[in-house]
PDB file of C-alpha atoms in Angstrom:
ATOM      1  CA  MET A   4      79.307  -4.896 -15.932  1.00 44.00           C
ATOM      2  CA  GLY A   5      75.664  -3.705 -15.587  1.00 44.00           C
ATOM      3  CA  THR A   6      76.067  -2.813 -12.119  1.00 42.00           C
ATOM      4  CA  SER A   7      74.676   0.740 -11.998  1.00 43.00           C
ATOM      5  CA  THR A   8      71.238   1.476 -10.106  1.00 45.00           C
ATOM      6  CA  THR A   9      70.857   4.588 -11.741  1.00 54.00           C
ATOM      7  CA  TRP A  10      69.573   5.378 -15.257  1.00 60.00           C
ATOM      8  CA  ASP A  11      71.265   8.632 -16.500  1.00 59.00           C
ATOM      9  CA  GLY A  12      69.361   7.953 -20.095  1.00 67.00           C
ATOM     10  CA  PRO A  13      71.163   9.088 -23.063  1.00 77.00           C
ATOM     11  CA  ARG A  14      71.621  12.924 -22.966  1.00 68.00           C
ATOM     12  CA  GLY A  15      73.935  13.469 -25.685  1.00 68.00           C
ATOM     13  CA  ALA A  16      73.626  15.764 -28.815  1.00 69.00           C
ATOM     14  CA  GLY A  17      73.038  12.791 -30.825  1.00 72.00           C
ATOM     15  CA  TRP A  18      69.664  12.449 -29.271  1.00 82.00           C
ATOM     16  CA  THR A  19      68.160  15.780 -30.229  1.00 77.00           C
ATOM     17  CA  LYS A  20      67.033  14.560 -33.489  1.00 76.00           C
ATOM     18  CA  LEU A  21      65.143  11.703 -32.063  1.00 77.00           C
ATOM     19  CA  ARG A  22      63.613  13.946 -29.354  1.00 74.00           C
ATOM     20  CA  ARG A  23      62.004  16.031 -32.128  1.00 69.00           C
ATOM     21  CA  SER A  24      60.901  12.960 -33.992  1.00 67.00           C
ATOM     22  CA  ILE A  25      58.825  11.302 -30.917  1.00 65.00           C
ATOM     23  CA  GLY A  26      56.885  14.546 -30.265  1.00 58.00           C
ATOM     24  CA  GLN A  27      55.684  18.143 -31.646  1.00 49.00           C
ATOM     25  CA  LEU A  28      54.865  21.154 -29.565  1.00 40.00           C
ATOM     26  CA  GLY A  29      50.976  21.664 -29.140  1.00 40.00           C
ATOM     27  CA  ARG A  30      50.092  24.795 -31.005  1.00 39.00           C
ATOM     28  CA  THR A  31      47.067  25.474 -28.848  1.00 40.00           C
ATOM     29  CA  ALA A  32      49.672  25.336 -25.749  1.00 42.00           C
ATOM     30  CA  GLY A  33      50.356  28.871 -25.782  1.00 43.00           C
ATOM     31  CA  GLN A  34      52.759  31.128 -23.770  1.00 43.00           C
ATOM     32  CA  ALA A  35      53.148  29.843 -19.909  1.00 40.00           C
ATOM     33  CA  ALA A  36      52.709  32.828 -17.571  1.00 48.00           C
ATOM     34  CA  THR A  37      53.831  30.670 -14.786  1.00 49.00           C
ATOM     35  CA  PRO A  38      55.158  27.094 -14.155  1.00 44.00           C
ATOM     36  CA  ASP A  39      51.728  25.927 -13.194  1.00 51.00           C
ATOM     37  CA  GLU A  40      50.465  26.612 -16.484  1.00 45.00           C
ATOM     38  CA  ILE A  41      53.041  24.555 -18.296  1.00 41.00           C
ATOM     39  CA  PRO A  42      51.263  21.593 -19.567  1.00 45.00           C
ATOM     40  CA  ASN A  43      52.364  17.941 -19.096  1.00 49.00           C
ATOM     41  CA  PRO A  44      53.303  15.943 -22.338  1.00 46.00           C
ATOM     42  CA  ARG A  45      49.867  14.575 -23.916  1.00 45.00           C
ATOM     43  CA  GLN A  46      49.126  12.239 -26.439  1.00 48.00           C
ATOM     44  CA  GLY A  47      48.585  13.392 -30.147  1.00 48.00           C
ATOM     45  CA  ASP A  48      45.088  12.798 -31.528  1.00 49.00           C
ATOM     46  CA  GLY A  49      46.094  10.105 -34.321  1.00 53.00           C
ATOM     47  CA  PRO A  50      48.354   7.468 -34.862  1.00 61.00           C
ATOM     48  CA  ILE A  51      51.751   8.014 -35.968  1.00 68.00           C
ATOM     49  CA  SER A  52      52.299   7.809 -39.606  1.00 76.00           C
ATOM     50  CA  PRO A  53      54.916   4.634 -40.965  1.00 82.00           C
ATOM     51  CA  GLN A  54      57.342   7.187 -42.211  1.00 84.00           C
ATOM     52  CA  GLY A  55      57.130   8.992 -38.851  1.00 78.00           C
ATOM     53  CA  VAL A  56      57.647   5.465 -37.069  1.00 83.00           C
ATOM     54  CA  GLU A  57      60.696   4.564 -39.544  1.00 88.00           C
ATOM     55  CA  THR A  58      62.340   8.243 -39.033  1.00 85.00           C
ATOM     56  CA  GLY A  59      62.060   8.011 -35.374  1.00 84.00           C
ATOM     57  CA  GLY A  60      63.429   4.538 -35.333  1.00 88.00           C
ATOM     58  CA  GLN A  61      66.473   5.435 -37.492  1.00 91.00           C
ATOM     59  CA  ARG A  62      67.223   8.510 -35.506  1.00 88.00           C
ATOM     60  CA  PHE A  63      67.329   6.026 -32.215  1.00 90.00           C
ATOM     61  CA  LEU A  64      69.876   3.753 -33.949  1.00 93.00           C
ATOM     62  CA  ASP A  65      72.001   6.443 -35.469  1.00 92.00           C
ATOM     63  CA  ALA A  66      72.077   8.014 -31.871  1.00 91.00           C
ATOM     64  CA  LEU A  67      73.053   4.832 -30.240  1.00 93.00           C
ATOM     65  CA  ALA A  68      75.866   3.613 -32.630  1.00 93.00           C
ATOM     66  CA  GLU A  69      77.275   7.339 -32.260  1.00 91.00           C
ATOM     67  CA  GLU A  70      77.066   7.418 -28.574  1.00 91.00           C
ATOM     68  CA  LEU A  71      78.721   3.867 -28.288  1.00 93.00           C
ATOM     69  CA  ARG A  72      81.134   4.657 -30.994  1.00 92.00           C
ATOM     70  CA  ALA A  73      82.473   7.536 -29.038  1.00 90.00           C
ATOM     71  CA  ASP A  74      82.203   5.498 -25.705  1.00 90.00           C
ATOM     72  CA  PRO A  75      81.994   1.869 -25.857  1.00 92.00           C
ATOM     73  CA  ASP A  76      81.163   1.492 -22.376  1.00 92.00           C
ATOM     74  CA  ALA A  77      78.048   3.767 -22.455  1.00 90.00           C
ATOM     75  CA  PHE A  78      75.458   2.462 -19.919  1.00 89.00           C
ATOM     76  CA  GLY A  79      77.238  -0.892 -19.640  1.00 92.00           C
ATOM     77  CA  LEU A  80      74.971  -2.119 -22.300  1.00 94.00           C
ATOM     78  CA  ARG A  81      77.497  -3.870 -24.545  1.00 95.00           C
ATOM     79  CA  ASP A  82      79.138  -5.478 -21.940  1.00 96.00           C
ATOM     80  CA  THR A  83      75.537  -6.332 -20.267  1.00 96.00           C
ATOM     81  CA  MET A  84      74.289  -7.782 -23.388  1.00 97.00           C
ATOM     82  CA  ARG A  85      77.307 -10.242 -24.397  1.00 97.00           C
ATOM     83  CA  ASP A  86      77.335 -11.537 -20.393  1.00 97.00           C
ATOM     84  CA  GLY A  87      73.540 -11.973 -21.137  1.00 98.00           C
ATOM     85  CA  ALA A  88      73.833 -13.862 -24.310  1.00 98.00           C
ATOM     86  CA  ASP A  89      76.865 -16.153 -23.261  1.00 98.00           C
ATOM     87  CA  GLN A  90      74.692 -17.040 -20.441  1.00 98.00           C
ATOM     88  CA  LEU A  91      71.694 -17.669 -22.620  1.00 98.00           C
ATOM     89  CA  VAL A  92      73.951 -19.951 -24.860  1.00 98.00           C
ATOM     90  CA  HIS A  93      75.068 -21.804 -22.160  1.00 97.00           C
ATOM     91  CA  ALA A  94      71.494 -22.418 -20.489  1.00 97.00           C
ATOM     92  CA  MET A  95      70.087 -23.485 -24.026  1.00 97.00           C
ATOM     93  CA  ASN A  96      72.972 -25.820 -24.275  1.00 97.00           C
ATOM     94  CA  GLU A  97      72.291 -27.553 -21.024  1.00 96.00           C
ATOM     95  CA  LEU A  98      68.563 -27.716 -22.075  1.00 96.00           C
ATOM     96  CA  ARG A  99      69.812 -29.386 -25.542  1.00 95.00           C
ATOM     97  CA  ARG A 100      71.250 -32.185 -23.381  1.00 93.00           C
ATOM     98  CA  ASP A 101      68.222 -32.441 -20.898  1.00 93.00           C
ATOM     99  CA  LEU A 102      64.987 -30.392 -20.864  1.00 93.00           C
ATOM    100  CA  ALA A 103      64.986 -31.105 -17.071  1.00 89.00           C
ATOM    101  CA  ALA A 104      68.698 -29.789 -16.595  1.00 92.00           C
ATOM    102  CA  PHE A 105      67.095 -27.196 -13.871  1.00 92.00           C
ATOM    103  CA  GLY A 106      66.154 -30.084 -12.148  1.00 87.00           C
ATOM    104  CA  PRO A 107      62.681 -30.480 -10.411  1.00 88.00           C
ATOM    105  CA  PRO A 108      61.804 -27.586  -7.880  1.00 91.00           C
ATOM    106  CA  PRO A 109      62.659 -28.076  -4.151  1.00 92.00           C
ATOM    107  CA  PRO A 110      59.849 -29.426  -1.604  1.00 92.00           C
ATOM    108  CA  GLU A 111      59.489 -25.387  -0.384  1.00 94.00           C
ATOM    109  CA  TRP A 112      58.740 -24.210  -3.894  1.00 94.00           C
ATOM    110  CA  ALA A 113      55.268 -23.024  -3.839  1.00 93.00           C
ATOM    111  CA  GLY A 114      55.017 -22.541  -7.641  1.00 91.00           C
ATOM    112  CA  SER A 115      54.430 -24.950 -10.581  1.00 92.00           C
ATOM    113  CA  GLY A 116      57.248 -26.665 -12.592  1.00 91.00           C
ATOM    114  CA  ALA A 117      57.066 -24.177 -15.190  1.00 94.00           C
ATOM    115  CA  ASP A 118      57.288 -21.344 -12.759  1.00 95.00           C
ATOM    116  CA  TRP A 119      60.619 -22.921 -11.430  1.00 95.00           C
ATOM    117  CA  PHE A 120      62.080 -23.420 -15.029  1.00 96.00           C
ATOM    118  CA  MET A 121      61.384 -19.952 -15.618  1.00 96.00           C
ATOM    119  CA  SER A 122      62.948 -18.662 -12.635  1.00 96.00           C
ATOM    120  CA  GLU A 123      66.192 -20.707 -12.869  1.00 97.00           C
ATOM    121  CA  PHE A 124      66.156 -19.774 -16.792  1.00 97.00           C
ATOM    122  CA  VAL A 125      65.980 -16.124 -16.199  1.00 97.00           C
ATOM    123  CA  THR A 126      68.644 -16.072 -12.888  1.00 96.00           C
ATOM    124  CA  THR A 127      71.223 -18.131 -15.257  1.00 97.00           C
ATOM    125  CA  VAL A 128      70.698 -15.713 -18.078  1.00 97.00           C
ATOM    126  CA  ALA A 129      70.623 -12.347 -16.239  1.00 96.00           C
ATOM    127  CA  GLY A 130      72.003 -12.906 -13.018  1.00 93.00           C
ATOM    128  CA  GLU A 131      71.027 -11.078  -9.728  1.00 89.00           C
ATOM    129  CA  ARG A 132      72.355  -7.713 -10.717  1.00 86.00           C
ATOM    130  CA  THR A 133      70.102  -4.567 -10.346  1.00 82.00           C
ATOM    131  CA  GLY A 134      71.369  -2.281 -12.570  1.00 88.00           C
ATOM    132  CA  ILE A 135      69.067  -0.645 -15.481  1.00 89.00           C
ATOM    133  CA  VAL A 136      70.435  -2.453 -18.246  1.00 92.00           C
ATOM    134  CA  ASP A 137      70.195  -5.597 -16.313  1.00 94.00           C
ATOM    135  CA  ALA A 138      66.504  -5.192 -16.025  1.00 94.00           C
ATOM    136  CA  PHE A 139      66.254  -4.859 -19.758  1.00 95.00           C
ATOM    137  CA  VAL A 140      68.175  -8.261 -20.014  1.00 97.00           C
ATOM    138  CA  ARG A 141      65.976  -9.647 -17.221  1.00 97.00           C
ATOM    139  CA  ARG A 142      62.857  -8.800 -18.998  1.00 96.00           C
ATOM    140  CA  SER A 143      64.241 -10.572 -22.417  1.00 97.00           C
ATOM    141  CA  ALA A 144      65.366 -13.344 -20.783  1.00 98.00           C
ATOM    142  CA  THR A 145      61.692 -13.806 -19.293  1.00 97.00           C
ATOM    143  CA  ARG A 146      60.298 -13.507 -22.676  1.00 97.00           C
ATOM    144  CA  CYS A 147      62.796 -16.159 -24.029  1.00 98.00           C
ATOM    145  CA  ALA A 148      61.843 -18.623 -21.203  1.00 98.00           C
ATOM    146  CA  GLU A 149      58.134 -17.984 -22.245  1.00 97.00           C
ATOM    147  CA  LYS A 150      59.005 -18.806 -25.707  1.00 97.00           C
ATOM    148  CA  LEU A 151      60.680 -21.953 -24.514  1.00 97.00           C
ATOM    149  CA  LEU A 152      57.926 -22.811 -22.435  1.00 96.00           C
ATOM    150  CA  ASP A 153      55.116 -22.190 -25.421  1.00 97.00           C
ATOM    151  CA  ASP A 154      56.800 -25.238 -27.006  1.00 95.00           C
ATOM    152  CA  PRO A 155      54.657 -28.378 -25.885  1.00 93.00           C
ATOM    153  CA  ARG A 156      57.595 -30.821 -25.650  1.00 92.00           C
ATOM    154  CA  VAL A 157      59.453 -28.332 -23.336  1.00 94.00           C
ATOM    155  CA  ARG A 158      56.280 -27.806 -21.092  1.00 92.00           C
ATOM    156  CA  GLU A 159      55.689 -31.420 -20.590  1.00 91.00           C
ATOM    157  CA  ALA A 160      59.049 -31.963 -19.757  1.00 91.00           C
ATOM    158  CA  VAL A 161      59.855 -29.287 -17.265  1.00 90.00           C
ATOM    159  CA  THR A 162      56.312 -29.913 -15.696  1.00 85.00           C
ATOM    160  CA  GLY A 163      56.840 -33.756 -15.466  1.00 82.00           C
ATOM    161  CA  GLU A 164      54.209 -34.794 -17.828  1.00 83.00           C
ATOM    162  CA  ALA A 165      56.437 -36.401 -20.426  1.00 75.00           C
ATOM    163  CA  ARG A 166      59.938 -37.870 -20.189  1.00 75.00           C
ATOM    164  CA  SER A 167      62.418 -35.342 -20.499  1.00 70.00           C
ATOM    165  CA  SER A 168      64.142 -35.034 -24.080  1.00 85.00           C
ATOM    166  CA  SER A 169      66.524 -32.231 -25.665  1.00 92.00           C
ATOM    167  CA  LEU A 170      65.742 -28.984 -26.998  1.00 95.00           C
ATOM    168  CA  ALA A 171      65.074 -28.728 -30.378  1.00 95.00           C
ATOM    169  CA  MET A 172      67.838 -26.853 -32.523  1.00 96.00           C
ATOM    170  CA  ASP A 173      65.367 -24.682 -34.249  1.00 96.00           C
ATOM    171  CA  LEU A 174      63.875 -23.435 -31.218  1.00 97.00           C
ATOM    172  CA  PHE A 175      67.146 -22.961 -29.747  1.00 98.00           C
ATOM    173  CA  CYS A 176      68.197 -20.744 -32.789  1.00 97.00           C
ATOM    174  CA  ALA A 177      64.832 -18.896 -32.704  1.00 97.00           C
ATOM    175  CA  VAL A 178      65.207 -17.662 -29.059  1.00 98.00           C
ATOM    176  CA  TYR A 179      68.858 -16.987 -29.661  1.00 98.00           C
ATOM    177  CA  THR A 180      68.295 -14.558 -32.591  1.00 97.00           C
ATOM    178  CA  PHE A 181      65.071 -13.233 -30.557  1.00 97.00           C
ATOM    179  CA  PHE A 182      67.193 -12.246 -27.485  1.00 98.00           C
ATOM    180  CA  PHE A 183      69.756  -9.376 -29.186  1.00 97.00           C
ATOM    181  CA  ALA A 184      66.433  -7.670 -30.783  1.00 96.00           C
ATOM    182  CA  ASP A 185      64.284  -7.763 -27.711  1.00 97.00           C
ATOM    183  CA  VAL A 186      67.014  -6.520 -25.449  1.00 97.00           C
ATOM    184  CA  VAL A 187      67.532  -3.506 -27.774  1.00 96.00           C
ATOM    185  CA  THR A 188      64.021  -2.904 -27.884  1.00 94.00           C
ATOM    186  CA  GLU A 189      63.665  -2.634 -24.219  1.00 93.00           C
ATOM    187  CA  PHE A 190      66.619  -0.173 -24.130  1.00 93.00           C
ATOM    188  CA  ALA A 191      64.704   1.758 -26.982  1.00 90.00           C
ATOM    189  CA  LYS A 192      61.477   2.012 -24.719  1.00 88.00           C
ATOM    190  CA  ALA A 193      63.493   3.354 -21.739  1.00 86.00           C
ATOM    191  CA  ALA A 194      65.232   5.783 -23.788  1.00 84.00           C
ATOM    192  CA  VAL A 195      62.415   7.099 -25.762  1.00 79.00           C
ATOM    193  CA  ALA A 196      60.572   7.816 -22.648  1.00 76.00           C
ATOM    194  CA  GLU A 197      63.629   9.627 -21.366  1.00 75.00           C
ATOM    195  CA  GLN A 198      63.720  11.906 -24.420  1.00 71.00           C
ATOM    196  CA  VAL A 199      59.919  12.432 -23.784  1.00 65.00           C
ATOM    197  CA  LYS A 200      60.979  13.595 -20.068  1.00 65.00           C
ATOM    198  CA  LEU A 201      63.890  16.011 -21.566  1.00 63.00           C
ATOM    199  CA  ALA A 202      61.621  17.622 -24.126  1.00 57.00           C
ATOM    200  CA  LEU A 203      59.999  21.087 -23.809  1.00 50.00           C
ATOM    201  CA  PRO A 204      56.911  21.587 -22.166  1.00 51.00           C
ATOM    202  CA  GLY A 205      53.728  21.266 -24.039  1.00 48.00           C
ATOM    203  CA  LEU A 206      55.263  18.345 -26.157  1.00 48.00           C
ATOM    204  CA  VAL A 207      52.305  16.091 -27.763  1.00 49.00           C
ATOM    205  CA  ILE A 208      53.293  12.716 -27.970  1.00 53.00           C
ATOM    206  CA  ILE A 209      52.828  11.353 -31.400  1.00 54.00           C
ATOM    207  CA  ASP A 210      53.894   7.798 -30.559  1.00 61.00           C
ATOM    208  CA  PRO A 211      51.951   6.698 -27.651  1.00 55.00           C
ATOM    209  CA  GLY A 212      51.546   3.079 -28.856  1.00 60.00           C
ATOM    210  CA  GLY A 213      55.333   2.455 -29.040  1.00 75.00           C
ATOM    211  CA  GLN A 214      55.318   1.844 -32.467  1.00 82.00           C
ATOM    212  CA  ILE A 215      58.942   3.127 -32.718  1.00 84.00           C
ATOM    213  CA  PRO A 216      60.512   0.697 -30.500  1.00 88.00           C
ATOM    214  CA  ASP A 217      58.655  -1.985 -32.131  1.00 91.00           C
ATOM    215  CA  TRP A 218      60.263  -0.849 -35.465  1.00 92.00           C
ATOM    216  CA  ILE A 219      63.865  -0.837 -34.150  1.00 93.00           C
ATOM    217  CA  GLY A 220      63.088  -4.786 -32.628  1.00 94.00           C
ATOM    218  CA  GLU A 221      62.316  -5.726 -36.272  1.00 95.00           C
ATOM    219  CA  LYS A 222      64.892  -3.866 -37.746  1.00 95.00           C
ATOM    220  CA  VAL A 223      67.632  -5.439 -35.280  1.00 96.00           C
ATOM    221  CA  ALA A 224      65.981  -8.967 -35.624  1.00 95.00           C
ATOM    222  CA  ALA A 225      66.934  -8.487 -39.481  1.00 95.00           C
ATOM    223  CA  TRP A 226      70.505  -8.129 -38.872  1.00 95.00           C
ATOM    224  CA  ILE A 227      71.147 -11.107 -36.581  1.00 96.00           C
ATOM    225  CA  PRO A 228      72.025 -14.165 -38.504  1.00 95.00           C
ATOM    226  CA  ASN A 229      70.150 -17.236 -37.456  1.00 95.00           C
ATOM    227  CA  PRO A 230      73.025 -19.791 -36.807  1.00 96.00           C
ATOM    228  CA  CYS A 231      70.937 -22.702 -37.774  1.00 95.00           C
ATOM    229  CA  GLU A 232      70.860 -21.295 -41.189  1.00 93.00           C
ATOM    230  CA  GLU A 233      74.506 -20.300 -40.925  1.00 93.00           C
ATOM    231  CA  GLN A 234      75.763 -23.680 -39.954  1.00 91.00           C
ATOM    232  CA  GLY A 235      75.415 -24.682 -43.813  1.00 84.00           C
ATOM    233  CA  LYS A 236      77.847 -21.796 -45.005  1.00 87.00           C
ATOM    234  CA  ASP A 237      80.481 -22.231 -41.992  1.00 81.00           C
ATOM    235  CA  GLU A 238      83.804 -23.350 -43.552  1.00 84.00           C
ATOM    236  CA  GLY A 239      84.891 -24.589 -40.271  1.00 85.00           C
ATOM    237  CA  GLY A 240      82.456 -27.257 -39.902  1.00 88.00           C
ATOM    238  CA  ARG A 241      81.130 -25.833 -36.575  1.00 93.00           C
ATOM    239  CA  SER A 242      77.741 -26.707 -35.145  1.00 94.00           C
ATOM    240  CA  ALA A 243      74.961 -24.050 -34.921  1.00 95.00           C
ATOM    241  CA  ALA A 244      75.372 -24.091 -31.287  1.00 96.00           C
ATOM    242  CA  GLU A 245      79.275 -23.471 -31.291  1.00 96.00           C
ATOM    243  CA  LEU A 246      78.263 -20.715 -34.018  1.00 96.00           C
ATOM    244  CA  ALA A 247      75.845 -19.384 -31.745  1.00 96.00           C
ATOM    245  CA  SER A 248      78.563 -18.867 -28.872  1.00 97.00           C
ATOM    246  CA  ASP A 249      81.328 -17.797 -31.239  1.00 96.00           C
ATOM    247  CA  LEU A 250      78.794 -14.971 -32.761  1.00 95.00           C
ATOM    248  CA  VAL A 251      77.710 -13.415 -29.537  1.00 97.00           C
ATOM    249  CA  ARG A 252      80.185 -10.495 -29.619  1.00 96.00           C
ATOM    250  CA  ASP A 253      79.686  -9.556 -33.317  1.00 96.00           C
ATOM    251  CA  ASN A 254      76.027 -10.038 -33.095  1.00 97.00           C
ATOM    252  CA  VAL A 255      75.742  -7.675 -30.136  1.00 97.00           C
ATOM    253  CA  ASP A 256      77.744  -5.171 -32.078  1.00 96.00           C
ATOM    254  CA  ARG A 257      75.177  -5.814 -35.051  1.00 96.00           C
ATOM    255  CA  ALA A 258      72.344  -5.400 -32.540  1.00 97.00           C
ATOM    256  CA  LEU A 259      73.693  -1.906 -31.572  1.00 96.00           C
ATOM    257  CA  GLY A 260      74.528  -0.609 -35.223  1.00 94.00           C
ATOM    258  CA  LEU A 261      78.265  -1.103 -34.606  1.00 92.00           C
ATOM    259  CA  ALA A 262      79.166  -4.130 -36.942  1.00 80.00           C
ATOM    260  CA  ASN A 263      79.300  -3.844 -40.965  1.00 62.00           C
ATOM    261  CA  GLY A 264      76.259  -4.341 -42.902  1.00 48.00           C
ATOM    262  CA  THR A 265      73.382  -3.414 -40.220  1.00 56.00           C
ATOM    263  CA  GLU A 266      72.760  -0.227 -42.337  1.00 45.00           C
ATOM    264  CA  ALA A 267      69.677  -0.555 -44.333  1.00 40.00           C
TER     265      ALA A 267
END
């Protein structure tokens, strides 16, 4: 899972509509007589419209779901996300028992206690694999650690400023739901950049601010049920933490547009 060190990028037929959504040919480019006259992609003059953002984002989601339905193992995305989410739940369950679960940094550690916490958390969630999708999971795990450290109780516990306590369940659930959407957002940023490279010479980039990946992240976040809220609906009496673990596979498929109820 996630062992590839190269990025093949999404190149199937389903990505053509997305490519058309993220740029347009510059009308003043003219006909190139030599390769040197072919202009590089350039940014458009104004912001992309809300409708353009939505169209591009939906075409990304459609293309991704289409590719994964044809090849569930494409990019190693599903398995790597599942593994990362499983490890995320494991790490946060350890923190629910004790915010100092990663222990104090070793004597040779040159950074702060918060830096040690982040390093251990990210390694636990993302491992040390070096594939492209692993990098997306690692970036998201880093942002999850930052969200945890933004909480005063967590920061004080891991820096030794206060006696250790347990991770609050509402923070557990917030970080959990964030992770799925953020991994897809990271994938979207790379995929959109790849479509720009594959586009025709003279392309005018109409989304230089990255609004399309941001829209995708917000859309995916709305598909992921919050386990704290789902607990009251669970007929099996499972805890929110148990639900978070049991729903990992379903939530990966929801995030990738492969589960029922993900369509707008």
